[in-house]
C-alpha positions as a printed NumPy array, in Angstrom:
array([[-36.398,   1.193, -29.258],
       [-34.037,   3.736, -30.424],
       [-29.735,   2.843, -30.235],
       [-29.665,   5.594, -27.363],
       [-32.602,   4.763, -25.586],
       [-31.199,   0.666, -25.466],
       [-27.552,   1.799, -24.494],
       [-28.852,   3.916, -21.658],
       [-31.114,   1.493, -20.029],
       [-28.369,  -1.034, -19.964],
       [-26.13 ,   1.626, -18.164],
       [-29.061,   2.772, -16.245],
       [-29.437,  -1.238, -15.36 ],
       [-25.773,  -1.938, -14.03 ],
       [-26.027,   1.367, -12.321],
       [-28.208,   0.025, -10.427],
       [-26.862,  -2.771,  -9.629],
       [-23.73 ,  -1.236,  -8.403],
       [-25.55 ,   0.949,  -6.062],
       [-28.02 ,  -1.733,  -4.717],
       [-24.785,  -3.532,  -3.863],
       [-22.991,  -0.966,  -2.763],
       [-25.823,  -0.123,  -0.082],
       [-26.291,  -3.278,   1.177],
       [-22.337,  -3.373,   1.592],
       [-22.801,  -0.385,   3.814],
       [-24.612,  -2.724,   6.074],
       [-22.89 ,  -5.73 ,   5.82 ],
       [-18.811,  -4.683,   5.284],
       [-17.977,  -2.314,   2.926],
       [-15.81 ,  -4.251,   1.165],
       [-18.412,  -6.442,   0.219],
       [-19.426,  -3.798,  -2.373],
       [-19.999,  -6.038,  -5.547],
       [-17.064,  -3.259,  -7.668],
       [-14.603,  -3.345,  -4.441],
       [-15.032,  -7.233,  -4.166],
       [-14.084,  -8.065,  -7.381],
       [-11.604,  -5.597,  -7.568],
       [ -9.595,  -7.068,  -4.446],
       [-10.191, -10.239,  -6.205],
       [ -8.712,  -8.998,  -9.343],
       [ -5.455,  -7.443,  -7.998],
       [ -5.022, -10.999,  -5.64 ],
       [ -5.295, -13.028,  -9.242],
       [ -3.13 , -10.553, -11.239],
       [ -0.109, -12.042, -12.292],
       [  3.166, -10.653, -10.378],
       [  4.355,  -8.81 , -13.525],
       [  1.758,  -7.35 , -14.042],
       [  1.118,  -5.739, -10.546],
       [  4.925,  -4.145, -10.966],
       [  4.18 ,  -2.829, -13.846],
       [  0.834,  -0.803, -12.326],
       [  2.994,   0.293,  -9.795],
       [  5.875,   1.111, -11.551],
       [  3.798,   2.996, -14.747],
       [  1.094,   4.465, -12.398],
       [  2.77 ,   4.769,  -8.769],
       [  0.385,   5.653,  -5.951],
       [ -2.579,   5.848,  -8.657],
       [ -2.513,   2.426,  -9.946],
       [ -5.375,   1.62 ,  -7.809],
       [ -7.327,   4.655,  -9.034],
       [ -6.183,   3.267, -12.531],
       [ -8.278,  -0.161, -11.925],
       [-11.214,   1.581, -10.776],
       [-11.633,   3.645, -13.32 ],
       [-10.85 ,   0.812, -15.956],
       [-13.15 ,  -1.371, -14.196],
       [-16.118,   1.56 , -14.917],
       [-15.277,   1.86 , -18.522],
       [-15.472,  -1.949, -18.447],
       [-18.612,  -2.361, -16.976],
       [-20.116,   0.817, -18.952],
       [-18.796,  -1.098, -22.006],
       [-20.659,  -4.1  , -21.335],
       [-23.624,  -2.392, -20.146],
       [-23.876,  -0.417, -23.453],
       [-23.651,  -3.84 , -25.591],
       [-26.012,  -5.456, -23.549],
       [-28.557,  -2.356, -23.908],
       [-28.356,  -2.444, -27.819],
       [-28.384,  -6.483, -27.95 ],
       [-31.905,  -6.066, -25.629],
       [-33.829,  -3.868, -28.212],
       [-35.943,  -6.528, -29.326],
       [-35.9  ,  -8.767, -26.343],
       [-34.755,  -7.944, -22.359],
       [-33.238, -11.98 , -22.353],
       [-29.368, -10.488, -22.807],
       [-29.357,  -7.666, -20.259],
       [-31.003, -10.162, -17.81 ],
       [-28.22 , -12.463, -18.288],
       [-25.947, -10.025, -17.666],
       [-27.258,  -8.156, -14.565],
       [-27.396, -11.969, -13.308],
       [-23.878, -12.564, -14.699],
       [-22.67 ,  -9.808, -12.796],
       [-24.274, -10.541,  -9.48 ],
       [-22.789, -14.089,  -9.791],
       [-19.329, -12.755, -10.016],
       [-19.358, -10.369,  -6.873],
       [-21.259, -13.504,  -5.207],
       [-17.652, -15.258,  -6.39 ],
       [-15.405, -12.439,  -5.353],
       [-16.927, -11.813,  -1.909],
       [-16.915, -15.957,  -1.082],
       [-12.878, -15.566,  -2.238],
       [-11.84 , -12.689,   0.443],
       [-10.794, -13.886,   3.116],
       [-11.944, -10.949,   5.53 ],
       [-16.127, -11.215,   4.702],
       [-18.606, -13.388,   6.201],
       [-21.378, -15.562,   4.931],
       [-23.098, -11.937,   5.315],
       [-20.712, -10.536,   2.719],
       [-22.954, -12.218,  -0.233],
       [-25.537,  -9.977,   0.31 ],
       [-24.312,  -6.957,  -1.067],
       [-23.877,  -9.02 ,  -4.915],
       [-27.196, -10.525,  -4.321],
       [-28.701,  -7.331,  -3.994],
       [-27.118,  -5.84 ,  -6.867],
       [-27.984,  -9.006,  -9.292],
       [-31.633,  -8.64 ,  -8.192],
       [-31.665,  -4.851,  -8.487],
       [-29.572,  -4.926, -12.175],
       [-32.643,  -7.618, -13.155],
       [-35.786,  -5.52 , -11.489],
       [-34.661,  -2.472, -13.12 ],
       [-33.069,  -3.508, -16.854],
       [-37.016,  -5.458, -17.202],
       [-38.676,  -2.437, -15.58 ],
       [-37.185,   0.082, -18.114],
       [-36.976,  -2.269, -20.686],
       [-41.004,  -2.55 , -20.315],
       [-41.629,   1.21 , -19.869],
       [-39.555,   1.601, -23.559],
       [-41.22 ,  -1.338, -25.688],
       [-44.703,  -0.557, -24.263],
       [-46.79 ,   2.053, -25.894],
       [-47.229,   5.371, -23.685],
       [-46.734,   9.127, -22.743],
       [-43.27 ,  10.192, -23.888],
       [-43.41 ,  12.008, -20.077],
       [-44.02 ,   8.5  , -18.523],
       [-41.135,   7.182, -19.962],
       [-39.394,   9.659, -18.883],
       [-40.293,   9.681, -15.174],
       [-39.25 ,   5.751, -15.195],
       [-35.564,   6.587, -16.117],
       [-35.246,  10.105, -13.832],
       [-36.782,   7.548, -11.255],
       [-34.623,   4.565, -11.754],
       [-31.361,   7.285, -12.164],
       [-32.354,   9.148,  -8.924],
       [-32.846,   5.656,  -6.755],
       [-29.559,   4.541,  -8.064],
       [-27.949,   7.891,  -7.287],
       [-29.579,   7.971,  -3.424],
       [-28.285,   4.094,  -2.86 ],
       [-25.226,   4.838,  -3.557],
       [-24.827,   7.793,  -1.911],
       [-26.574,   5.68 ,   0.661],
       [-24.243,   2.768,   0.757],
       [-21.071,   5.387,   0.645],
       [-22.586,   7.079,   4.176],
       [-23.393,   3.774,   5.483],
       [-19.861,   1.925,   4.926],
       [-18.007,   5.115,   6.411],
       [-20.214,   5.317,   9.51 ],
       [-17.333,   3.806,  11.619],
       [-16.132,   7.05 ,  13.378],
       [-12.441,   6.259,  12.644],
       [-11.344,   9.759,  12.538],
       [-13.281,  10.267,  15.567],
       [-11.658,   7.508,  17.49 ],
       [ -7.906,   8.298,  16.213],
       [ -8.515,  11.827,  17.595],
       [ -9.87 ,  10.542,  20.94 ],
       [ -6.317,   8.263,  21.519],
       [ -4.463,  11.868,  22.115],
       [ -0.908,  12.368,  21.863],
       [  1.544,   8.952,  22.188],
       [  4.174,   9.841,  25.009],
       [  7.284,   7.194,  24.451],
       [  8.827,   6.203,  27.62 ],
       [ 12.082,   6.074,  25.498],
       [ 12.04 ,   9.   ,  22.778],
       [ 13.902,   8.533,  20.016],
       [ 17.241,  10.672,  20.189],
       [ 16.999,  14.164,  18.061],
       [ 17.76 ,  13.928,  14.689],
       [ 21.288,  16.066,  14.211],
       [ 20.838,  19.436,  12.351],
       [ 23.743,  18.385,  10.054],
       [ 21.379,  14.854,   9.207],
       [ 19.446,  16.929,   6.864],
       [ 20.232,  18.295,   3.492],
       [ 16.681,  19.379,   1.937],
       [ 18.702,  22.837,   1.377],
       [ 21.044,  21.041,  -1.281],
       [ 17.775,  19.299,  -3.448],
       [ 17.564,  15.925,  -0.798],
       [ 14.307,  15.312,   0.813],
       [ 13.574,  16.418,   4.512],
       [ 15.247,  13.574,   6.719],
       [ 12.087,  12.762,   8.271],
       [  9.14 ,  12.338,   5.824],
       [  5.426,  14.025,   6.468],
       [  3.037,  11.603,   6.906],
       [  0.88 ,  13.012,   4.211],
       [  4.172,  12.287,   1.674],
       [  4.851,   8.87 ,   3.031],
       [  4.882,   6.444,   0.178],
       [  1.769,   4.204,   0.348],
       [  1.907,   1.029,  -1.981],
       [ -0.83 ,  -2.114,  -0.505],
       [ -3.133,  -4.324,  -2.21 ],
       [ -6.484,  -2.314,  -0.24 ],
       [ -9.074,  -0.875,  -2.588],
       [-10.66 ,   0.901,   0.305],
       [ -8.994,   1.828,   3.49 ],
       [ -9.949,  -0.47 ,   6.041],
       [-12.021,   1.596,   9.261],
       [-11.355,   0.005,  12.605],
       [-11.852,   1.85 ,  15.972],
       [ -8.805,   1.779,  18.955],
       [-12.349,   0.393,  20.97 ],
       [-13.295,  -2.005,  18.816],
       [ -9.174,  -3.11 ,  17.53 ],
       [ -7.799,  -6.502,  18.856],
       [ -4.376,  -8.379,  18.144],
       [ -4.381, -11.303,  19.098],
       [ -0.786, -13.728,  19.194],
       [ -1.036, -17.931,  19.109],
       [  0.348, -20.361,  17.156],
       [  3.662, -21.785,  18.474],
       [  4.147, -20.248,  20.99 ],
       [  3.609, -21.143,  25.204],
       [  0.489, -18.962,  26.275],
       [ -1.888, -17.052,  23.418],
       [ -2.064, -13.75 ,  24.178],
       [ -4.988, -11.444,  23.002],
       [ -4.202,  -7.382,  23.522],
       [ -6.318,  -4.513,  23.308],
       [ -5.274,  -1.196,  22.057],
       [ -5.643,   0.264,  25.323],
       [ -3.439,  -3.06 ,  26.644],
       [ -0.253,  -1.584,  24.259],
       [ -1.109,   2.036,  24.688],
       [ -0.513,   1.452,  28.765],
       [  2.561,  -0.078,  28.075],
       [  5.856,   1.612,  27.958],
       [  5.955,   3.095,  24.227],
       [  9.338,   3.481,  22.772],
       [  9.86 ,   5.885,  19.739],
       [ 12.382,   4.704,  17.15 ],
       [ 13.27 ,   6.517,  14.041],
       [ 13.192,   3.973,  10.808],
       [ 13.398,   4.371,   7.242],
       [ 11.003,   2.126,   4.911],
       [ 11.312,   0.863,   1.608],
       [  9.207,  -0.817,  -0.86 ],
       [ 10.823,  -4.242,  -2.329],
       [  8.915,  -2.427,  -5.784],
       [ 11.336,   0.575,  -5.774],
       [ 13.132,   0.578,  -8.809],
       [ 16.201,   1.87 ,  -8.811],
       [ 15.85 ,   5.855,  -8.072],
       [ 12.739,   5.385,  -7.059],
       [ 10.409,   7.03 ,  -4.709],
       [  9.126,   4.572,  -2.329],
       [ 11.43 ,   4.864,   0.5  ],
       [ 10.138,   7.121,   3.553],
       [ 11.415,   8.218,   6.865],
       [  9.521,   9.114,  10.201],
       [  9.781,   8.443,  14.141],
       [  7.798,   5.512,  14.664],
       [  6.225,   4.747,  18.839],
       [  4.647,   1.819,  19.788],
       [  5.521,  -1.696,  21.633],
       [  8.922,  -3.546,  20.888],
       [  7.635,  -6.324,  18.975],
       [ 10.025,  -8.582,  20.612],
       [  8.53 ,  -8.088,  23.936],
       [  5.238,  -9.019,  22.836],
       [  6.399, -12.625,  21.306],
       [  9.047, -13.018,  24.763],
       [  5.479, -12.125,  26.523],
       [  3.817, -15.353,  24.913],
       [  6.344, -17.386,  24.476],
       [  8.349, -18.239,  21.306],
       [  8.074, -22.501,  20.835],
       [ 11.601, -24.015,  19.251],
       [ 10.855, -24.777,  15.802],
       [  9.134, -21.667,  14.645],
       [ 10.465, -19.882,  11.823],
       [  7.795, -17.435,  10.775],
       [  5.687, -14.938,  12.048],
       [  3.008, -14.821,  10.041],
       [  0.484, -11.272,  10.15 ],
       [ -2.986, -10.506,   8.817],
       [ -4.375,  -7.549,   8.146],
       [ -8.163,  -6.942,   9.368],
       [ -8.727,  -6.701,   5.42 ],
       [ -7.248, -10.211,   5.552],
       [ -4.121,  -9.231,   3.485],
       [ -0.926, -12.123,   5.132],
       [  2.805, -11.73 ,   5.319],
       [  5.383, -13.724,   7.003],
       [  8.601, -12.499,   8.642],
       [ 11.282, -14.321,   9.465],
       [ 11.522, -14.949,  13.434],
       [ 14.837, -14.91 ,  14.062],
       [ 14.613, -11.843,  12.271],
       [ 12.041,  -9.896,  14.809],
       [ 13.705, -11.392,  17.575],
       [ 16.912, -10.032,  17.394],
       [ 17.701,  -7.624,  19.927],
       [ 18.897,  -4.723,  18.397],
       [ 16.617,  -4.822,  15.549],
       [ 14.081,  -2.278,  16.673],
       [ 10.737,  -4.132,  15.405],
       [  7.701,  -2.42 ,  16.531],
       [  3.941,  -2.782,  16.818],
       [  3.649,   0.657,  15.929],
       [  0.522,   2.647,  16.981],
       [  2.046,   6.239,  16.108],
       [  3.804,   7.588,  13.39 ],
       [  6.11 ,  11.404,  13.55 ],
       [  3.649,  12.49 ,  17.036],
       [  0.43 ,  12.005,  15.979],
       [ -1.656,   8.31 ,  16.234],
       [ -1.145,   6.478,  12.863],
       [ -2.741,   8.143,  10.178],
       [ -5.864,   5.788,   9.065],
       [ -4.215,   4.912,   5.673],
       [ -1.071,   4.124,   7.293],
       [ -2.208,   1.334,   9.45 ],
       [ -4.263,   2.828,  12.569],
       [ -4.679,   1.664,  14.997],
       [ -1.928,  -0.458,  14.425],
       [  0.436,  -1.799,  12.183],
       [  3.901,  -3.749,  12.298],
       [  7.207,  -1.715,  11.353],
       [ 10.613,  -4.106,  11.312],
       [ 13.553,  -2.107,  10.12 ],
       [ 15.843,  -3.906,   7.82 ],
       [ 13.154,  -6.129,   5.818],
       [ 11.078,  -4.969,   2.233],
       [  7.336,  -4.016,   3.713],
       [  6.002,  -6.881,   1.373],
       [  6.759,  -9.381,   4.415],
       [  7.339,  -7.042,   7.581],
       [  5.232,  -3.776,   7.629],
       [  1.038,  -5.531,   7.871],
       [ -0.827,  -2.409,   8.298],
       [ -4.493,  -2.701,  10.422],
       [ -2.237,  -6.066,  12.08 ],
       [ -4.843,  -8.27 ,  14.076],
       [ -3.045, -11.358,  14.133],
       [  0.623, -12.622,  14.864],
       [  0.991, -16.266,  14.476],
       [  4.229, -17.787,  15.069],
       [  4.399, -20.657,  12.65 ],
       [  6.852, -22.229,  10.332],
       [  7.53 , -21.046,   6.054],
       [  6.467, -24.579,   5.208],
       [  3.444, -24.6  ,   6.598],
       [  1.945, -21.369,   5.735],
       [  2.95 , -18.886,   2.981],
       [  2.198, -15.067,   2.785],
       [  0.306, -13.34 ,   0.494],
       [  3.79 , -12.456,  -1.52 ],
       [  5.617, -15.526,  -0.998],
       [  2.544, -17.482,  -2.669],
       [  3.018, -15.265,  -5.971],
       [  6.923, -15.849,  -6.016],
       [  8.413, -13.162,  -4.08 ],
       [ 11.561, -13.845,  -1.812],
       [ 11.453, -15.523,   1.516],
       [ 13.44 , -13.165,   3.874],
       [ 13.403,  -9.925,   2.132],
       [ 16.359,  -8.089,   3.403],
       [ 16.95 ,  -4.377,   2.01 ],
       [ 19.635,  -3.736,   0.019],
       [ 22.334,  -1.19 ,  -0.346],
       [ 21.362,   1.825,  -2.555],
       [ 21.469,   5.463,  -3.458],
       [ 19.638,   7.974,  -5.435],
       [ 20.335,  10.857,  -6.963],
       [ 17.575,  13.796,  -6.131],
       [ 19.538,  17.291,  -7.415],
       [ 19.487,  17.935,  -9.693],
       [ 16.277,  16.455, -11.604],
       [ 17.237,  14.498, -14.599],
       [ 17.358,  16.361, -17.917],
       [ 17.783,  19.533, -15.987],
       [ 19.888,  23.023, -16.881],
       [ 22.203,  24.102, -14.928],
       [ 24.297,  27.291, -14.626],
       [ 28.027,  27.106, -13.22 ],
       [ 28.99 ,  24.309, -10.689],
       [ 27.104,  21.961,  -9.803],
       [ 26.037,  20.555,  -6.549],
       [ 24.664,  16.695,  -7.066],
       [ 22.521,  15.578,  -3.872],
       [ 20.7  ,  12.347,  -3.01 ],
       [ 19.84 ,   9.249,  -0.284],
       [ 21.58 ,   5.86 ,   0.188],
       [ 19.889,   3.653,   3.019],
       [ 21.18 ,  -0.048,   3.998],
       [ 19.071,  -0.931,   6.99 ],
       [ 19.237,  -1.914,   9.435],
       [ 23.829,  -2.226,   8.74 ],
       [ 24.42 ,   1.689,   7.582],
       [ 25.466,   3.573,   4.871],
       [ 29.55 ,   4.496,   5.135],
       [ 30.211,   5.547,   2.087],
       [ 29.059,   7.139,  -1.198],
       [ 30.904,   7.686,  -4.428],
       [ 29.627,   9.837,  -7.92 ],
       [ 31.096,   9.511, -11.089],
       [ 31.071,  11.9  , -13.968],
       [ 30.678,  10.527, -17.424],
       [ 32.331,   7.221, -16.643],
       [ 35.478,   8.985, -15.04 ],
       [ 37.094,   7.951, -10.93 ],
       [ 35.214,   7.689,  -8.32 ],
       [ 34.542,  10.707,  -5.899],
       [ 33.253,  10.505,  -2.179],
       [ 30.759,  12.668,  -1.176],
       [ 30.24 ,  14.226,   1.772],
       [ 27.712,  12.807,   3.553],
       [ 25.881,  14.215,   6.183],
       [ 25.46 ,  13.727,   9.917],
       [ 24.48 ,   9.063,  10.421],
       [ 21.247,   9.129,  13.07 ],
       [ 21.098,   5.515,  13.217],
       [ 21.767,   1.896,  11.122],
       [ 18.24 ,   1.628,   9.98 ],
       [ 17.677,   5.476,   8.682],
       [ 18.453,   6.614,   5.21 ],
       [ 21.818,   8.892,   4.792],
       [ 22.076,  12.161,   3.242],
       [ 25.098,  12.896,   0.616],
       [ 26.499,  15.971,  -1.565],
       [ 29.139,  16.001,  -3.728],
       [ 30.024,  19.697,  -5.657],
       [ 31.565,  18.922,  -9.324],
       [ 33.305,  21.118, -11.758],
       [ 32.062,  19.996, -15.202],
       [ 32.499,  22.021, -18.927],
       [ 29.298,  23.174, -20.561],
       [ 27.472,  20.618, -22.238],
       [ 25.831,  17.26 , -21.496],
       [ 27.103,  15.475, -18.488],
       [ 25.869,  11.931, -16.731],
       [ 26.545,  11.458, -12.872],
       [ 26.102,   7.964, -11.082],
       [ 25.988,   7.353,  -7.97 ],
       [ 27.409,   4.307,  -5.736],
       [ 26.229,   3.529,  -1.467],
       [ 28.44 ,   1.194,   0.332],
       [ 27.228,   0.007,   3.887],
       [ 28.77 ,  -0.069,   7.359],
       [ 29.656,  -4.268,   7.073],
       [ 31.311,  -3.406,   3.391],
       [ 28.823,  -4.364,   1.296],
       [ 29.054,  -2.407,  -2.366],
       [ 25.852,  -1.278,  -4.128],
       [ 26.253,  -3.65 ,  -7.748],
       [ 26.114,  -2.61 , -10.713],
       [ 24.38 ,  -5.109, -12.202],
       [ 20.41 ,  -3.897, -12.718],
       [ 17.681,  -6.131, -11.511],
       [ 14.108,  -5.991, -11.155],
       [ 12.585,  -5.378,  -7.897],
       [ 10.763,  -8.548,  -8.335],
       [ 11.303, -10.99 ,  -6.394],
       [ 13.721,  -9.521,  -3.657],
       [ 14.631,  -5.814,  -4.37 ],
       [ 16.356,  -3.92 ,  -7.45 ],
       [ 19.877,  -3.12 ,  -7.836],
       [ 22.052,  -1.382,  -9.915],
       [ 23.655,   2.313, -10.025],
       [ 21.258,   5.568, -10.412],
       [ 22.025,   7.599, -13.128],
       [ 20.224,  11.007, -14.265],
       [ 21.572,  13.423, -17.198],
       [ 21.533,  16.809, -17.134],
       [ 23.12 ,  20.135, -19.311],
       [ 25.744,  22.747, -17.932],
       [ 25.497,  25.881, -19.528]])
């Protein structure tokens, strides 16, 4: 057969396979989609380095980045095995097999699929086999040009329709449905208005609370887990006196409190954008683990996500009294929005989210750090994860023009302590405090502006947060791995 006609059969063949997979998934768990299963299993065995740097380079896309490198992969090897099979179908069949074996691998390594799970690879190695051979046959046989034809429209329509099939299937959970149903969140305790002077957006600073749809996401979840309130359970053991098991409608009947808490990402790099701010109601999480029971001796309370993703807070931590740590069920007066954690997630002000903010939270054991290690903590992250001080510069953008004086605007956060002061530098000269704008609470984010007279010409302004206990932002630049950048912001920009 021709080049074309082998490369397109072996695409044709994985196609296949993908979508036989993919239906069956839609059955079984959607996550046990042969190309989501390994991809989960790909991002759990990708070395720490090498996840900053996706999320660092490629931000909120880096998981669109390994999907779409996975396909060019897989089209890759599809294509080689195609023109290797011109002759003989023995290398394509080895490799729609090969390929079924590894999603049989990836779906036995997540932790959140059953036995069921292997299904969905199974399906797509016997599909990627049945098809390559059919097609295969249909091209090395003698016959109408049309027949041939009809084979591959056939075999590229039925992959097409499974997929398409296995897409409606996995997203029949009505989660939309059942977040709409919970209605509106009343706190018994509302959080107390933000101050009109907390805000700066007019001076180049974000809003001081943060839309949900511009909330920084960053998780290890290819696809969104889809859990209904109805079907949603948490349940609490461990060490602790009496295991508790609550239903959404158990917390939602509860009195909700609504606390306003900034979030940051331990993978911010200084300057960076993944640091968000909204009103938060749900359950004190402190109640809940009073409720069952807190045994002497544990040291970690240890979350999983329904998608089976594990971090581990510190106890003493959550406990504390004035710490505000939430299960939180709503987010700025609407239920949690599904990629933010509905129907319920965990929110503790003052920690990185890599060990305090499990989204789609169904269980809370209290246990000890020696025992059991989070998902983080296993690939070398810190232990306690507490944020540090910091500031940003926002106005004006970096390698900006701009006419006359200048007005330079930004964030500093140090939750859950404060921010109490912030200094900006010109070019290396003193220190200068800005003004900084009305404090809503220890664990928010704080609002600064500082108007400079500079000459024309090139200029570079840095920026300095110290907190409410005394505690300097350093100079010194880190890496966010393994407990949170530091170092000064910078940006340049041009005075005309």
């Amino acid at each position: 057969m021709s080049r074309w006609t082998a490369a397109l059969i072996g695409l044709i063949g994985v196609a296949a396979a993908l979508a036989a997979g993919h239906l069956v998934a839609g059955l079984v768990g959607p996550s046990a989609s042969p190309f989501l299963a390994v991809g989960n299993t790909a991002i759990d065995f990708t070395p720490s380095p090498l996840k900053d740097f996706a999320v660092r380079t490629f931000g909120t896309y880096d998981k669109l980045v390994l999907l779409v490198g996975m396909a060019v992969v897989l089209a890759a090897l599809a294509v080689v095995a195609g023109l290797l099979s011109r002759r003989s179908a023995l290398p394509g069949t080895v490799l729609a097999g090969a390929l079924g074996a590894v999603g049989v691998a990836a779906v036995l390594h997540r932790p959140d699929l059953g036995q069921l799970g292997v299904l969905a690879p199974i399906a797509a190695g016997v599909a990627g086999v049945v098809v390559f051979r059919w097609l295969h046959r249909v091209a090395t046989t003698p016959a109408s040009p049309g027949e041939g034809r009809r084979a591959f429209l056939i075999a590229a329509g039925a992959s097409v329709l499974a997929g398409v099939g296995g897409q409606f299937a996995g997203t029949r959970t009505d989660v939309e449905g059942s977040r709409s149903a919970v209605g509106p969140l009343r706190p018994a305790t509302p959080a107390p208005a933000i101050p009109a002077g907390a805000d700066l957006a007019a001076d180049g600073t974000p809003p001081f609370l943060t839309p949900n749809r511009d909330f920084y996401r960053v998780d290890t979840a290819l696809s969104v887990p889809r859990v209904r309130a109805e079907d949603w359970a948490l349940r609490v053991h461990g060490l602790v006196d009496r295991e508790l098991t609550l239903r959404y409608d158990d917390l939602r009947g509860r009195d909700l409190v609504e606390r306003t808490i900034t979030m940051t990402c331990v993978s911010n790099e200084v300057g960076g954008p993944y640091v968000s701010t909204a009103n938060f109601v749900g359950v004190p999480l402190r109640d809940v683990l009073l409720e069952a029971g807190v045994r002497p001796g544990a040291d970690q309370l240890f979350s999983t996500s329904v998608d089976g993703w594990t971090a581990g807070s510190p106890v003493d931590v959550v406990l504390e009294r004035d710490r505000g740590a939430l299960i939180a069920l709503g987010m700025n007066g609407e239920p949690l929005p599904v990629e933010h954690g509905f129907p319920a997630r965990l929110v503790v002000p003052g920690l990185y989210g890599y060990l305090s903010a499990t989204k789609w939270v169904v269980d809370l054991e209290l246990t000890t750090f020696a025992d059991k290690r989070g998902y983080w903590l296993e690939r070398g992250w810190g232990q306690r994860g507490p944020i540090k001080v910091m500031s940003r510069i926002d106005s004006p953008q970096g390698f900006a023009t701009v006419r006359g004086r200048v007005v330079v605007s930004g964030v500093a956060w140090a939750q859950p302590t404060g921010v109490a002061r912030v200094e900006v530098r010109a070019d290396g000269g003193p220190w200068r405090d800005a003004a900084l704008a009305a404090d809503v609470n220890g664990s928010t984010w704080r609002m600064w502006r500082v108007e400079l007279d500079l000459p024309p010409g090139g200029h570079t302004v840095e920026c300095r947060a110290t907190d409410a206990a005394g505690v300097t932002q350093p100079a010194e630049r880190v890496a966010p791995i393994p407990d949170g950048a530091t170092g000064w912001h910078s940006i340049f920009f041009t005075i005309e």
